[in-house]
mmCIF file of C-alpha atoms and ligand atoms in Angstrom:
data_model
loop_
_atom_site.group_PDB
_atom_site.id
_atom_site.type_symbol
_atom_site.label_atom_id
_atom_site.label_comp_id
_atom_site.label_asym_id
_atom_site.label_seq_id
_atom_site.Cartn_x
_atom_site.Cartn_y
_atom_site.Cartn_z
ATOM 1 C CA MET A 9 0.000 0.000 0.000
ATOM 2 C CA LYS A 10 1.922 2.984 -1.272
ATOM 3 C CA ASN A 11 -0.409 5.727 -0.189
ATOM 4 C CA PHE A 12 -2.497 6.233 2.963
ATOM 5 C CA ASN A 13 -4.213 9.377 1.704
ATOM 6 C CA GLN A 14 -8.018 8.979 2.056
ATOM 7 C CA LYS A 15 -7.576 5.421 3.375
ATOM 8 C CA ILE A 16 -9.668 4.320 6.348
ATOM 9 C CA VAL A 17 -7.515 2.724 9.029
ATOM 10 C CA VAL A 18 -8.681 1.016 12.241
ATOM 11 C CA ILE A 19 -6.099 0.972 15.041
ATOM 12 C CA THR A 20 -6.747 -0.823 18.335
ATOM 13 C CA GLY A 21 -4.974 0.237 21.524
ATOM 14 C CA ALA A 22 -4.511 3.764 20.174
ATOM 15 C CA GLY A 23 -4.638 5.446 23.594
ATOM 16 C CA SER A 24 -0.922 4.985 24.269
ATOM 17 C CA GLY A 25 2.464 3.866 22.946
ATOM 18 C CA MET A 26 2.823 2.469 19.442
ATOM 19 C CA GLY A 27 -0.932 2.699 18.734
ATOM 20 C CA ARG A 28 -0.887 6.429 19.432
ATOM 21 C CA SER A 29 2.236 6.945 17.291
ATOM 22 C CA LEU A 30 0.730 4.926 14.425
ATOM 23 C CA ALA A 31 -2.467 6.992 14.655
ATOM 24 C CA LYS A 32 -0.572 10.302 14.570
ATOM 25 C CA GLN A 33 1.671 9.306 11.660
ATOM 26 C CA LEU A 34 -1.104 7.756 9.554
ATOM 27 C CA ALA A 35 -3.362 10.786 10.096
ATOM 28 C CA GLU A 36 -0.397 12.925 9.077
ATOM 29 C CA SER A 37 -0.302 10.893 5.819
ATOM 30 C CA GLY A 38 -3.912 11.833 5.115
ATOM 31 C CA ALA A 39 -5.682 8.718 6.440
ATOM 32 C CA THR A 40 -8.944 8.697 8.365
ATOM 33 C CA VAL A 41 -7.988 6.905 11.562
ATOM 34 C CA LEU A 42 -10.643 5.075 13.582
ATOM 35 C CA LEU A 43 -9.119 4.555 16.996
ATOM 36 C CA SER A 44 -10.183 2.221 19.783
ATOM 37 C CA ASP A 45 -8.975 1.656 23.317
ATOM 38 C CA LYS A 46 -10.437 0.821 26.724
ATOM 39 C CA ASN A 47 -8.572 3.815 28.160
ATOM 40 C CA GLU A 48 -10.835 6.793 27.446
ATOM 41 C CA ALA A 49 -8.413 9.461 28.703
ATOM 42 C CA GLY A 50 -5.564 8.088 26.573
ATOM 43 C CA LEU A 51 -7.814 7.856 23.539
ATOM 44 C CA ASN A 52 -9.005 11.452 23.976
ATOM 45 C CA GLU A 53 -5.387 12.594 24.260
ATOM 46 C CA THR A 54 -4.480 10.848 20.982
ATOM 47 C CA ARG A 55 -7.465 12.500 19.271
ATOM 48 C CA ARG A 56 -6.484 15.892 20.695
ATOM 49 C CA MET A 57 -2.941 15.499 19.309
ATOM 50 C CA ILE A 58 -4.244 14.594 15.844
ATOM 51 C CA GLU A 59 -6.791 17.409 15.795
ATOM 52 C CA GLU A 60 -4.125 19.866 16.900
ATOM 53 C CA ALA A 61 -1.788 18.703 14.100
ATOM 54 C CA GLY A 62 -4.683 19.367 11.706
ATOM 55 C CA LYS A 63 -4.099 16.555 9.208
ATOM 56 C CA GLY A 64 -6.246 13.535 8.394
ATOM 57 C CA ALA A 65 -9.465 12.768 10.227
ATOM 58 C CA CYS A 66 -9.980 10.885 13.448
ATOM 59 C CA LYS A 67 -12.767 9.192 15.368
ATOM 60 C CA THR A 68 -12.501 7.377 18.686
ATOM 61 C CA TYR A 69 -14.348 4.380 20.127
ATOM 62 C CA LEU A 70 -14.290 2.936 23.624
ATOM 63 C CA VAL A 71 -13.755 -0.821 23.134
ATOM 64 C CA ASP A 72 -12.430 -3.584 25.368
ATOM 65 C CA VAL A 73 -10.658 -5.914 22.919
ATOM 66 C CA GLY A 74 -10.934 -8.724 25.477
ATOM 67 C CA LYS A 75 -14.714 -8.803 24.908
ATOM 68 C CA ARG A 76 -16.048 -10.271 21.679
ATOM 69 C CA GLU A 77 -19.459 -8.578 21.926
ATOM 70 C CA GLU A 78 -17.767 -5.156 22.179
ATOM 71 C CA ILE A 79 -15.609 -5.916 19.117
ATOM 72 C CA ASP A 80 -18.643 -7.010 17.080
ATOM 73 C CA ALA A 81 -20.582 -3.876 18.113
ATOM 74 C CA PHE A 82 -17.548 -1.714 17.237
ATOM 75 C CA ALA A 83 -17.186 -3.303 13.783
ATOM 76 C CA LYS A 84 -20.900 -2.849 13.113
ATOM 77 C CA GLN A 85 -20.777 0.802 14.165
ATOM 78 C CA VAL A 86 -17.721 1.473 11.966
ATOM 79 C CA LEU A 87 -19.190 -0.274 8.919
ATOM 80 C CA ASP A 88 -22.622 1.387 9.369
ATOM 81 C CA GLU A 89 -20.892 4.740 9.441
ATOM 82 C CA PHE A 90 -17.998 4.372 6.982
ATOM 83 C CA LYS A 91 -19.160 1.378 4.844
ATOM 84 C CA TYR A 92 -15.615 -0.016 4.581
ATOM 85 C CA ILE A 93 -12.096 0.127 5.981
ATOM 86 C CA ASP A 94 -8.783 -0.354 4.122
ATOM 87 C CA VAL A 95 -6.391 -1.236 6.934
ATOM 88 C CA LEU A 96 -6.827 -3.046 10.242
ATOM 89 C CA ILE A 97 -3.991 -2.676 12.763
ATOM 90 C CA ASN A 98 -4.416 -5.050 15.698
ATOM 91 C CA ASN A 99 -2.091 -3.308 18.111
ATOM 92 C CA ALA A 100 -3.818 -3.428 21.523
ATOM 93 C CA GLY A 101 -2.116 -5.689 24.008
ATOM 94 C CA MET A 102 -1.218 -6.081 27.641
ATOM 95 C CA ALA A 103 1.716 -7.455 29.611
ATOM 96 C CA ILE A 104 1.939 -9.617 32.683
ATOM 97 C CA GLY A 105 4.648 -9.352 35.347
ATOM 98 C CA GLU A 106 7.123 -12.068 36.214
ATOM 99 C CA ALA A 107 5.352 -15.191 37.498
ATOM 100 C CA THR A 108 5.790 -18.908 36.984
ATOM 101 C CA LEU A 109 3.006 -21.114 35.677
ATOM 102 C CA ASN A 110 1.838 -22.126 39.169
ATOM 103 C CA GLU A 111 1.904 -18.573 40.478
ATOM 104 C CA ILE A 112 -0.324 -17.021 37.814
ATOM 105 C CA PRO A 113 -4.024 -16.926 38.689
ATOM 106 C CA LEU A 114 -5.819 -18.752 35.867
ATOM 107 C CA GLU A 115 -8.232 -15.839 35.382
ATOM 108 C CA ASP A 116 -5.268 -13.533 34.601
ATOM 109 C CA PHE A 117 -3.882 -16.064 32.112
ATOM 110 C CA GLU A 118 -7.310 -16.207 30.441
ATOM 111 C CA LEU A 119 -7.667 -12.419 30.459
ATOM 112 C CA LEU A 120 -4.308 -11.982 28.747
ATOM 113 C CA ILE A 121 -5.181 -14.556 26.080
ATOM 114 C CA ASN A 122 -8.571 -12.871 25.527
ATOM 115 C CA VAL A 123 -6.941 -9.493 25.006
ATOM 116 C CA ASN A 124 -3.735 -10.406 23.144
ATOM 117 C CA MET A 125 -4.953 -13.369 21.077
ATOM 118 C CA TRP A 126 -8.764 -13.418 20.813
ATOM 119 C CA GLY A 127 -8.849 -9.639 20.369
ATOM 120 C CA VAL A 128 -6.755 -10.030 17.218
ATOM 121 C CA ILE A 129 -8.788 -12.980 15.907
ATOM 122 C CA HIS A 130 -12.217 -11.407 16.575
ATOM 123 C CA HIS A 131 -11.249 -8.082 14.957
ATOM 124 C CA THR A 132 -9.873 -9.877 11.921
ATOM 125 C CA ARG A 133 -13.036 -11.969 11.520
ATOM 126 C CA ALA A 134 -15.260 -8.928 11.987
ATOM 127 C CA PHE A 135 -13.548 -6.915 9.207
ATOM 128 C CA LEU A 136 -12.250 -9.671 6.905
ATOM 129 C CA ASP A 137 -15.044 -9.740 4.283
ATOM 130 C CA ILE A 138 -14.976 -5.996 3.836
ATOM 131 C CA LEU A 139 -11.177 -5.943 3.575
ATOM 132 C CA ILE A 140 -11.278 -8.648 0.893
ATOM 133 C CA SER A 141 -13.780 -6.542 -1.064
ATOM 134 C CA ARG A 142 -11.390 -3.561 -1.234
ATOM 135 C CA PRO A 143 -9.031 -3.008 -4.205
ATOM 136 C CA GLU A 144 -6.088 -2.889 -1.794
ATOM 137 C CA ALA A 145 -6.115 -3.685 1.920
ATOM 138 C CA ALA A 146 -3.895 -4.672 4.833
ATOM 139 C CA ILE A 147 -4.112 -6.534 8.128
ATOM 140 C CA VAL A 148 -1.314 -5.846 10.595
ATOM 141 C CA ASN A 149 -1.059 -7.961 13.743
ATOM 142 C CA THR A 150 1.267 -7.253 16.655
ATOM 143 C CA SER A 151 3.214 -10.203 17.984
ATOM 144 C CA SER A 152 6.556 -9.618 19.760
ATOM 145 C CA VAL A 153 10.061 -10.966 20.044
ATOM 146 C CA PHE A 154 8.306 -13.078 22.703
ATOM 147 C CA GLY A 155 6.610 -14.731 19.714
ATOM 148 C CA LEU A 156 10.068 -15.887 18.578
ATOM 149 C CA MET A 157 11.511 -17.304 21.794
ATOM 150 C CA GLY A 158 10.223 -18.899 24.994
ATOM 151 C CA ILE A 159 10.785 -16.883 28.199
ATOM 152 C CA PRO A 160 10.588 -18.295 31.743
ATOM 153 C CA SER A 161 8.032 -16.551 34.008
ATOM 154 C CA GLN A 162 6.358 -15.066 30.915
ATOM 155 C CA ILE A 163 4.300 -18.036 29.743
ATOM 156 C CA PRO A 164 0.930 -16.282 29.145
ATOM 157 C CA TYR A 165 2.505 -13.433 27.163
ATOM 158 C CA CYS A 166 4.625 -15.840 25.088
ATOM 159 C CA VAL A 167 1.606 -18.084 24.448
ATOM 160 C CA SER A 168 -0.395 -15.076 23.241
ATOM 161 C CA LYS A 169 2.361 -13.718 20.995
ATOM 162 C CA TYR A 170 3.236 -17.124 19.474
ATOM 163 C CA ALA A 171 -0.504 -17.496 18.801
ATOM 164 C CA VAL A 172 -0.656 -14.127 17.046
ATOM 165 C CA ARG A 173 2.316 -15.138 14.934
ATOM 166 C CA GLY A 174 0.786 -18.514 14.008
ATOM 167 C CA PHE A 175 -2.579 -16.914 13.258
ATOM 168 C CA THR A 176 -1.020 -14.186 11.130
ATOM 169 C CA GLU A 177 1.334 -16.408 9.144
ATOM 170 C CA SER A 178 -1.488 -18.870 8.377
ATOM 171 C CA LEU A 179 -3.928 -16.081 7.499
ATOM 172 C CA ARG A 180 -1.380 -14.579 5.123
ATOM 173 C CA LEU A 181 -1.264 -17.831 3.187
ATOM 174 C CA GLU A 182 -5.068 -18.082 3.167
ATOM 175 C CA LEU A 183 -5.267 -14.580 1.698
ATOM 176 C CA VAL A 184 -2.392 -14.886 -0.742
ATOM 177 C CA LYS A 185 -4.712 -14.716 -3.775
ATOM 178 C CA THR A 186 -6.633 -11.701 -2.465
ATOM 179 C CA ASN A 187 -5.777 -7.995 -2.328
ATOM 180 C CA VAL A 188 -5.214 -8.167 1.414
ATOM 181 C CA ALA A 189 -1.586 -7.957 2.520
ATOM 182 C CA VAL A 190 -0.915 -9.466 5.948
ATOM 183 C CA THR A 191 1.982 -8.361 8.150
ATOM 184 C CA CYS A 192 3.190 -9.803 11.437
ATOM 185 C CA VAL A 193 4.942 -7.253 13.667
ATOM 186 C CA HIS A 194 7.639 -8.341 16.127
ATOM 187 C CA PRO A 195 8.697 -5.397 18.288
ATOM 188 C CA GLY A 196 11.759 -5.597 20.519
ATOM 189 C CA GLY A 197 11.975 -3.296 23.533
ATOM 190 C CA ILE A 198 9.918 -0.210 22.694
ATOM 191 C CA ASP A 199 9.634 2.776 25.023
ATOM 192 C CA THR A 200 5.918 2.690 25.925
ATOM 193 C CA ASP A 201 3.705 2.202 28.990
ATOM 194 C CA ILE A 202 3.258 -1.545 28.373
ATOM 195 C CA ALA A 203 5.049 -2.545 31.619
ATOM 196 C CA LYS A 204 3.339 0.187 33.647
ATOM 197 C CA ASN A 205 -0.077 -0.888 32.317
ATOM 198 C CA GLY A 206 0.529 -4.598 33.007
ATOM 199 C CA ILE A 207 -0.623 -6.994 35.715
ATOM 200 C CA HIS A 208 2.065 -7.395 38.378
ATOM 201 C CA TYR A 209 2.404 -9.801 41.302
ATOM 202 C CA LYS A 210 5.783 -8.831 42.686
ATOM 203 C CA ASN A 211 7.482 -5.436 42.765
ATOM 204 C CA ARG A 212 5.625 -3.261 40.208
ATOM 205 C CA GLU A 213 8.003 -0.328 40.502
ATOM 206 C CA LYS A 214 11.109 -2.481 40.013
ATOM 207 C CA ALA A 215 9.501 -4.347 37.110
ATOM 208 C CA VAL A 216 8.789 -1.042 35.340
ATOM 209 C CA GLU A 217 12.323 0.150 36.119
ATOM 210 C CA HIS A 218 13.753 -3.096 34.717
ATOM 211 C CA PHE A 219 11.656 -2.750 31.550
ATOM 212 C CA LYS A 220 13.076 0.741 31.022
ATOM 213 C CA THR A 221 16.579 -0.770 30.898
ATOM 214 C CA LEU A 222 15.490 -2.996 27.992
ATOM 215 C CA VAL A 223 13.903 -0.401 25.698
ATOM 216 C CA ILE A 224 15.986 0.961 22.873
ATOM 217 C CA THR A 225 13.455 2.154 20.304
ATOM 218 C CA SER A 226 10.965 5.014 20.697
ATOM 219 C CA ALA A 227 7.262 4.480 19.968
ATOM 220 C CA ASP A 228 7.456 7.020 17.124
ATOM 221 C CA LYS A 229 10.408 5.231 15.531
ATOM 222 C CA ALA A 230 8.621 1.879 15.923
ATOM 223 C CA ALA A 231 5.482 3.271 14.248
ATOM 224 C CA GLY A 232 7.594 4.547 11.345
ATOM 225 C CA ILE A 233 9.095 1.065 10.861
ATOM 226 C CA ILE A 234 5.638 -0.565 10.972
ATOM 227 C CA ILE A 235 4.201 1.914 8.453
ATOM 228 C CA LYS A 236 7.120 1.261 6.114
ATOM 229 C CA ALA A 237 6.379 -2.477 6.386
ATOM 230 C CA ILE A 238 2.706 -1.851 5.482
ATOM 231 C CA ARG A 239 3.821 0.194 2.470
ATOM 232 C CA LYS A 240 6.119 -2.639 1.366
ATOM 233 C CA LYS A 241 3.533 -5.375 2.141
ATOM 234 C CA SER A 242 6.163 -7.101 4.291
ATOM 235 C CA LYS A 243 5.250 -10.545 5.607
ATOM 236 C CA ARG A 244 6.940 -9.823 8.912
ATOM 237 C CA VAL A 245 8.854 -6.960 10.440
ATOM 238 C CA MET A 246 11.375 -6.940 13.275
ATOM 239 C CA VAL A 247 11.013 -3.607 15.062
ATOM 240 C CA GLY A 248 14.313 -2.372 16.492
ATOM 241 C CA PRO A 249 17.886 -3.649 16.342
ATOM 242 C CA ASP A 250 17.302 -5.931 19.355
ATOM 243 C CA ALA A 251 14.427 -7.662 17.531
ATOM 244 C CA LYS A 252 16.598 -8.166 14.444
ATOM 245 C CA LEU A 253 19.406 -9.596 16.562
ATOM 246 C CA ILE A 254 17.074 -11.911 18.518
ATOM 247 C CA ARG A 255 15.591 -13.248 15.297
ATOM 248 C CA PHE A 256 19.039 -13.910 13.877
ATOM 249 C CA VAL A 257 20.423 -15.582 17.040
ATOM 250 C CA SER A 258 17.238 -17.636 17.590
ATOM 251 C CA GLN A 259 17.867 -19.250 14.215
ATOM 252 C CA ALA A 260 21.677 -19.304 14.086
ATOM 253 C CA ALA A 261 22.526 -20.123 17.715
ATOM 254 C CA PRO A 262 19.429 -21.023 19.786
ATOM 255 C CA GLY A 263 21.572 -22.419 22.639
ATOM 256 C CA LEU A 264 23.354 -19.100 23.008
ATOM 257 C CA LEU A 265 20.036 -17.248 23.163
ATOM 258 C CA GLU A 266 18.772 -19.649 25.836
ATOM 259 C CA SER A 267 21.863 -19.059 28.018
ATOM 260 C CA TYR A 268 21.414 -15.300 27.641
ATOM 261 C CA ILE A 269 17.717 -15.502 28.594
ATOM 262 C CA LEU A 270 18.506 -17.564 31.714
ATOM 263 C CA LYS A 271 21.280 -15.138 32.725
ATOM 264 C CA LYS A 272 18.914 -12.156 32.317
ATOM 265 C CA LYS A 273 16.271 -13.939 34.393
ATOM 266 C CA ASP A 274 18.760 -14.475 37.256
ATOM 267 C CA GLN A 275 19.715 -10.788 37.107
ATOM 268 C CA LEU A 276 16.068 -9.762 37.200
ATOM 269 C CA GLU A 277 15.320 -12.028 40.172
ATOM 270 C CA GLN A 278 18.269 -10.572 42.089
ATOM 271 C CA SER A 279 17.151 -7.000 41.350
ATOM 272 C CA MET A 280 13.587 -7.769 42.543
ATOM 273 C CA ASN A 281 14.819 -8.943 45.969
HETATM 274 N N1 NAD B 309 6.584 -2.024 24.240
HETATM 275 C C1 NAD B 309 7.220 -3.130 23.915
HETATM 276 O O1 NAD B 309 8.410 -3.288 24.245
HETATM 277 C C2 NAD B 309 6.527 -4.205 23.131
HETATM 278 C C3 NAD B 309 7.304 -5.288 22.674
HETATM 279 C C4 NAD B 309 6.693 -6.297 21.943
HETATM 280 C C5 NAD B 309 5.334 -6.213 21.646
HETATM 281 N N2 NAD B 309 4.601 -5.160 22.112
HETATM 282 C C6 NAD B 309 3.175 -5.132 21.760
HETATM 283 O O2 NAD B 309 2.888 -3.904 21.118
HETATM 284 C C7 NAD B 309 1.493 -3.593 21.292
HETATM 285 C C8 NAD B 309 1.338 -2.151 21.721
HETATM 286 O O3 NAD B 309 1.827 -2.014 23.049
HETATM 287 P P1 NAD B 309 2.613 -0.724 23.588
HETATM 288 O O4 NAD B 309 3.991 -1.161 23.853
HETATM 289 O O5 NAD B 309 2.355 0.439 22.742
HETATM 290 O O6 NAD B 309 1.928 -0.588 25.039
HETATM 291 P P2 NAD B 309 0.982 0.519 25.709
HETATM 292 O O7 NAD B 309 0.569 -0.059 27.031
HETATM 293 O O8 NAD B 309 1.656 1.837 25.712
HETATM 294 O O9 NAD B 309 -0.261 0.560 24.703
HETATM 295 C C9 NAD B 309 -1.177 -0.507 24.617
HETATM 296 C C10 NAD B 309 -2.572 0.050 24.498
HETATM 297 O O10 NAD B 309 -3.471 -1.071 24.439
HETATM 298 C C11 NAD B 309 -4.585 -0.771 25.251
HETATM 299 N N3 NAD B 309 -5.233 -1.965 25.753
HETATM 300 C C12 NAD B 309 -4.745 -2.897 26.618
HETATM 301 N N4 NAD B 309 -5.698 -3.796 26.910
HETATM 302 C C13 NAD B 309 -6.803 -3.420 26.219
HETATM 303 C C14 NAD B 309 -8.124 -3.939 26.126
HETATM 304 N N5 NAD B 309 -8.512 -5.008 26.829
HETATM 305 N N6 NAD B 309 -9.009 -3.319 25.318
HETATM 306 C C15 NAD B 309 -8.642 -2.197 24.613
HETATM 307 N N7 NAD B 309 -7.429 -1.659 24.689
HETATM 308 C C16 NAD B 309 -6.521 -2.262 25.480
HETATM 309 C C17 NAD B 309 -4.009 0.033 26.424
HETATM 310 O O11 NAD B 309 -5.029 0.791 27.093
HETATM 311 C C18 NAD B 309 -2.984 0.898 25.720
HETATM 312 O O12 NAD B 309 -3.520 2.125 25.304
HETATM 313 C C19 NAD B 309 0.963 -4.620 22.277
HETATM 314 O O13 NAD B 309 0.300 -5.651 21.564
HETATM 315 C C20 NAD B 309 2.221 -5.168 22.926
HETATM 316 O O14 NAD B 309 2.039 -6.487 23.423
HETATM 317 C C21 NAD B 309 5.171 -4.165 22.835
#
């Protein structure tokens, strides 16, 4: 998709981080951005920023992507009002703090899967027919580097992001003869509120502090990389140098990556005590 001018783009989780940056940059390119989030204040702030910049058009919707009925109602409202969309960016997601399988309350595991995995699947199903009917369309799903490697004490998040990757790669092949390009996004450490907004069981403050030591790419830079990937119809995009390195090492030297992950986990445990 070379041009976003006059395109209608749905972005979930647009009240913060990469979703907000994507919304601002796509509006700047002349798109009409339809933004959803469960965080009303964040969503209003994104809309304010876009209106102030004065380019593109923007509408906001309060939607919990962990609830199928809210997604279906959102899709119906959008299609009643706009008739079609050209791009769906499934960006909304949540994190979970360090906890082993036995420590995580099952309801939190289920919540995370509802938001990070089912949210992506339900949105895609709700908009798929209309996207296929467009001359040119795109579906962009946000996995993670945690969709490339297993991480101890991060099972629910890894499960959700591997699922998004599997869903997206399979969908891409299903849609290969259509006009819908499908992109799987694998961000590395991006400077957003994902850790702050997450569920935590241990030391929230230290977990957020630790996350800050891992981020190397700004949300604006990440959004620019994702938009470039949509333009190029990329199958997958590694966002940030850390993501590129992790992908390379996971294939070339998986044992080395495993040792590094275990060392990092020990360091994190020590810093939490
Ligand atoms: N920041 C990173 O380092 C990183 C790395 C890999 C993947 N990701 C993924 O990138 C995506 C964007 O995250 P971000 O880093 O910008 O984080 P963020 O917390 O800044 O933004 C995520 C947005 O999603 C919204 N959201 C969360 N749960 C929701 C729900 N149930 N319904 C509706 N909205 C909901 C939040 O309110 C927030 O506005 C997520 O899918 C995340 O898993 C982030």
